[in-house]
Short mmCIF file of C-alpha atoms in Angstrom, two decimals:
data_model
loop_
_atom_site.label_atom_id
_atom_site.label_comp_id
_atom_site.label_asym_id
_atom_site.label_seq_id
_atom_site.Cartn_x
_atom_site.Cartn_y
_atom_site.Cartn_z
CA UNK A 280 30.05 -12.82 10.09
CA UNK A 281 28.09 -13.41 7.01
CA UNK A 282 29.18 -15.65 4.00
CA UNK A 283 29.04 -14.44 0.47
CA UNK A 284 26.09 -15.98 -0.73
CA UNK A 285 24.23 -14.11 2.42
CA UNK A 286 25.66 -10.89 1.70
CA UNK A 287 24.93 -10.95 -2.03
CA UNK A 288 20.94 -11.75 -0.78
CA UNK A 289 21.39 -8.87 1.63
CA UNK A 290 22.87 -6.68 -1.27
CA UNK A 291 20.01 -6.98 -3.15
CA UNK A 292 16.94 -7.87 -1.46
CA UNK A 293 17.56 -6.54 1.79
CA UNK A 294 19.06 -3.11 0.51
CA UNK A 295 18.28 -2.13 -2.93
CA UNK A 296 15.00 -3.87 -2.73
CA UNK A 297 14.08 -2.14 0.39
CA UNK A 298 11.71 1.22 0.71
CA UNK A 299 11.67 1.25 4.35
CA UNK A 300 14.55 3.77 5.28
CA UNK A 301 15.15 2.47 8.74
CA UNK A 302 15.53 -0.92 8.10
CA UNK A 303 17.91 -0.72 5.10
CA UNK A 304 19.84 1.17 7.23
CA UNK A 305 19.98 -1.69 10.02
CA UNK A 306 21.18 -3.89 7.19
CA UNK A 307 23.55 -1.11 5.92
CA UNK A 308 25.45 -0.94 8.64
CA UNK A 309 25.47 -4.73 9.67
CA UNK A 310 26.52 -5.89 5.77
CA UNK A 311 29.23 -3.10 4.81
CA UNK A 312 32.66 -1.73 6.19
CA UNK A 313 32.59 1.87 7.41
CA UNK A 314 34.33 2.70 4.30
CA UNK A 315 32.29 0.69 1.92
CA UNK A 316 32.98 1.55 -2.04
CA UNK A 317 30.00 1.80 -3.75
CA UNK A 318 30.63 1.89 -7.88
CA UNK A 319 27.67 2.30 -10.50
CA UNK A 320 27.55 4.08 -13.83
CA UNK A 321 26.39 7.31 -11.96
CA UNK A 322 29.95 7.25 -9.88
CA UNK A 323 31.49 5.86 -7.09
CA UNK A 324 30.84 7.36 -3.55
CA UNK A 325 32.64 5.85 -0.11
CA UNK A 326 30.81 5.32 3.21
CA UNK A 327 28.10 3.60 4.43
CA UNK A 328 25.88 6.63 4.20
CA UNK A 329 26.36 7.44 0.86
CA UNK A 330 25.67 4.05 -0.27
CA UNK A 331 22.05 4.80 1.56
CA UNK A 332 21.42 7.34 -0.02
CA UNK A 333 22.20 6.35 -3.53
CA UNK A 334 19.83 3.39 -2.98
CA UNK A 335 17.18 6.27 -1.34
CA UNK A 336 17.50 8.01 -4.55
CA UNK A 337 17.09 5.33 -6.81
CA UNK A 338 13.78 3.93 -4.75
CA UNK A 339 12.34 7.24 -4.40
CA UNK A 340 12.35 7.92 -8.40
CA UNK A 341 10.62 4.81 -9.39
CA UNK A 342 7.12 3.25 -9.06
CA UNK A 343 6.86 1.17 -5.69
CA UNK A 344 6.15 -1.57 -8.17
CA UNK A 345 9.65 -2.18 -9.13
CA UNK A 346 11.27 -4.61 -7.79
CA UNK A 347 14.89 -6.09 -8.05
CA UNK A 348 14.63 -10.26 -8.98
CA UNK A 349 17.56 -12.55 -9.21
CA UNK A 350 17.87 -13.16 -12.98
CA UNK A 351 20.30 -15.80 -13.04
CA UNK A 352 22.94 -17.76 -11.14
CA UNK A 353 24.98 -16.37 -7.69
CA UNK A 354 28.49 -16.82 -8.41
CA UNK A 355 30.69 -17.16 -5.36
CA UNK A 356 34.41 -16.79 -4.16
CA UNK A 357 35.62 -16.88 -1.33
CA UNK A 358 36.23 -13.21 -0.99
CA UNK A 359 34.22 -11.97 -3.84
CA UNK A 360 30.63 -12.68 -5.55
CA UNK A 361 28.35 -11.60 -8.21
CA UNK A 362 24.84 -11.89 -8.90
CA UNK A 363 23.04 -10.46 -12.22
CA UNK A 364 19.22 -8.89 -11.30
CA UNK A 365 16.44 -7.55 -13.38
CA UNK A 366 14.85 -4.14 -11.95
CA UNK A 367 11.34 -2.66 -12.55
CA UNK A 368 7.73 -4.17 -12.99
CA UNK A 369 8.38 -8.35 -12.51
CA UNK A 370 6.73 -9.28 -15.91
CA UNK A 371 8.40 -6.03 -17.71
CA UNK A 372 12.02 -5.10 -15.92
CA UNK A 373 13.23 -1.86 -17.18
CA UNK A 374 17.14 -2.46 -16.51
CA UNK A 375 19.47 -5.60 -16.41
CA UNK A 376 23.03 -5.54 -14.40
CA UNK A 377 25.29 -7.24 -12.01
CA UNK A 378 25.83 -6.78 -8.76
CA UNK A 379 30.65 -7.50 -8.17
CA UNK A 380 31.04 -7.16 -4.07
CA UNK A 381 34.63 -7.85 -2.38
CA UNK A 382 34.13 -9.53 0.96
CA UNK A 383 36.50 -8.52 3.91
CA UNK A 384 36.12 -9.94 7.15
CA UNK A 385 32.53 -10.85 6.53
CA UNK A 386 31.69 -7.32 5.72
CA UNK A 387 31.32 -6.16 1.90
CA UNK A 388 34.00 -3.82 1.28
CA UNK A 389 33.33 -3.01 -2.49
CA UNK A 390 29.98 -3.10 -4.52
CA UNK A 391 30.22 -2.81 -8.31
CA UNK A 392 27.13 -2.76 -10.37
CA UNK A 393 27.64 -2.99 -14.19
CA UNK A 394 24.23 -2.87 -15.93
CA UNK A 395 23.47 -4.54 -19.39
CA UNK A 396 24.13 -3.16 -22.38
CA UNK A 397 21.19 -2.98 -25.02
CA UNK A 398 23.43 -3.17 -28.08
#
């Protein structure tokens, strides 16, 4: 079972960050529950699949030059974590957010992203 700091590296770098479609879904199914919530301004879907392909959807319409980078500090509960990221070229990101998961038995169970305002 994976801790929370792990699973909010494997979240974003090992996931999101990740173009090759059989590996992120190795990961997929090793990090989240079956019935995995996945929340982002675009909607909410359920399932480990659907979480793929939102992430397949989101690589596929940007440049393979965007990357997701930590951009600031992991904070961790014991069931829950967050971690903000940066997302496009690594000098010139085109989005800010945060990455919200709930833990259950070493799994994440729910994944909120809430991206940055530009107000």
């Amino acid at each position: 079972m994976a801790d929370v700091p792990e699973l909010l590296d494997a979240n974003l770098h090992r996931v999101f960050n990740n173009r090759d479609a059989d590996a992120r879904r190795r990961v997929i199914d090793d990090i989240y529950t079956d019935d995995v919530t996945f929340t982002e301004p675009e909607g909410t879907v359920t399932g480990r699949a659907a979480l793929d392909e939102r992430a397949a959807a989101l690589l596929g319409r940007t440049p393979a030059t965007f990357v997701f980078v930590e951009d600031g500090p992991r904070y961790v509960g014991t069931s829950t974590g967050a971690l903000p990221w940066r997302f496009g070229p690594p000098d010139a990101p085109v989005a800010r957010g945060i990455d919200v998961i709930t833990v259950l038995d070493g799994r994440i169970s729910e994944l909120l992203t809430v991206l940055a305002s530009e107000d």
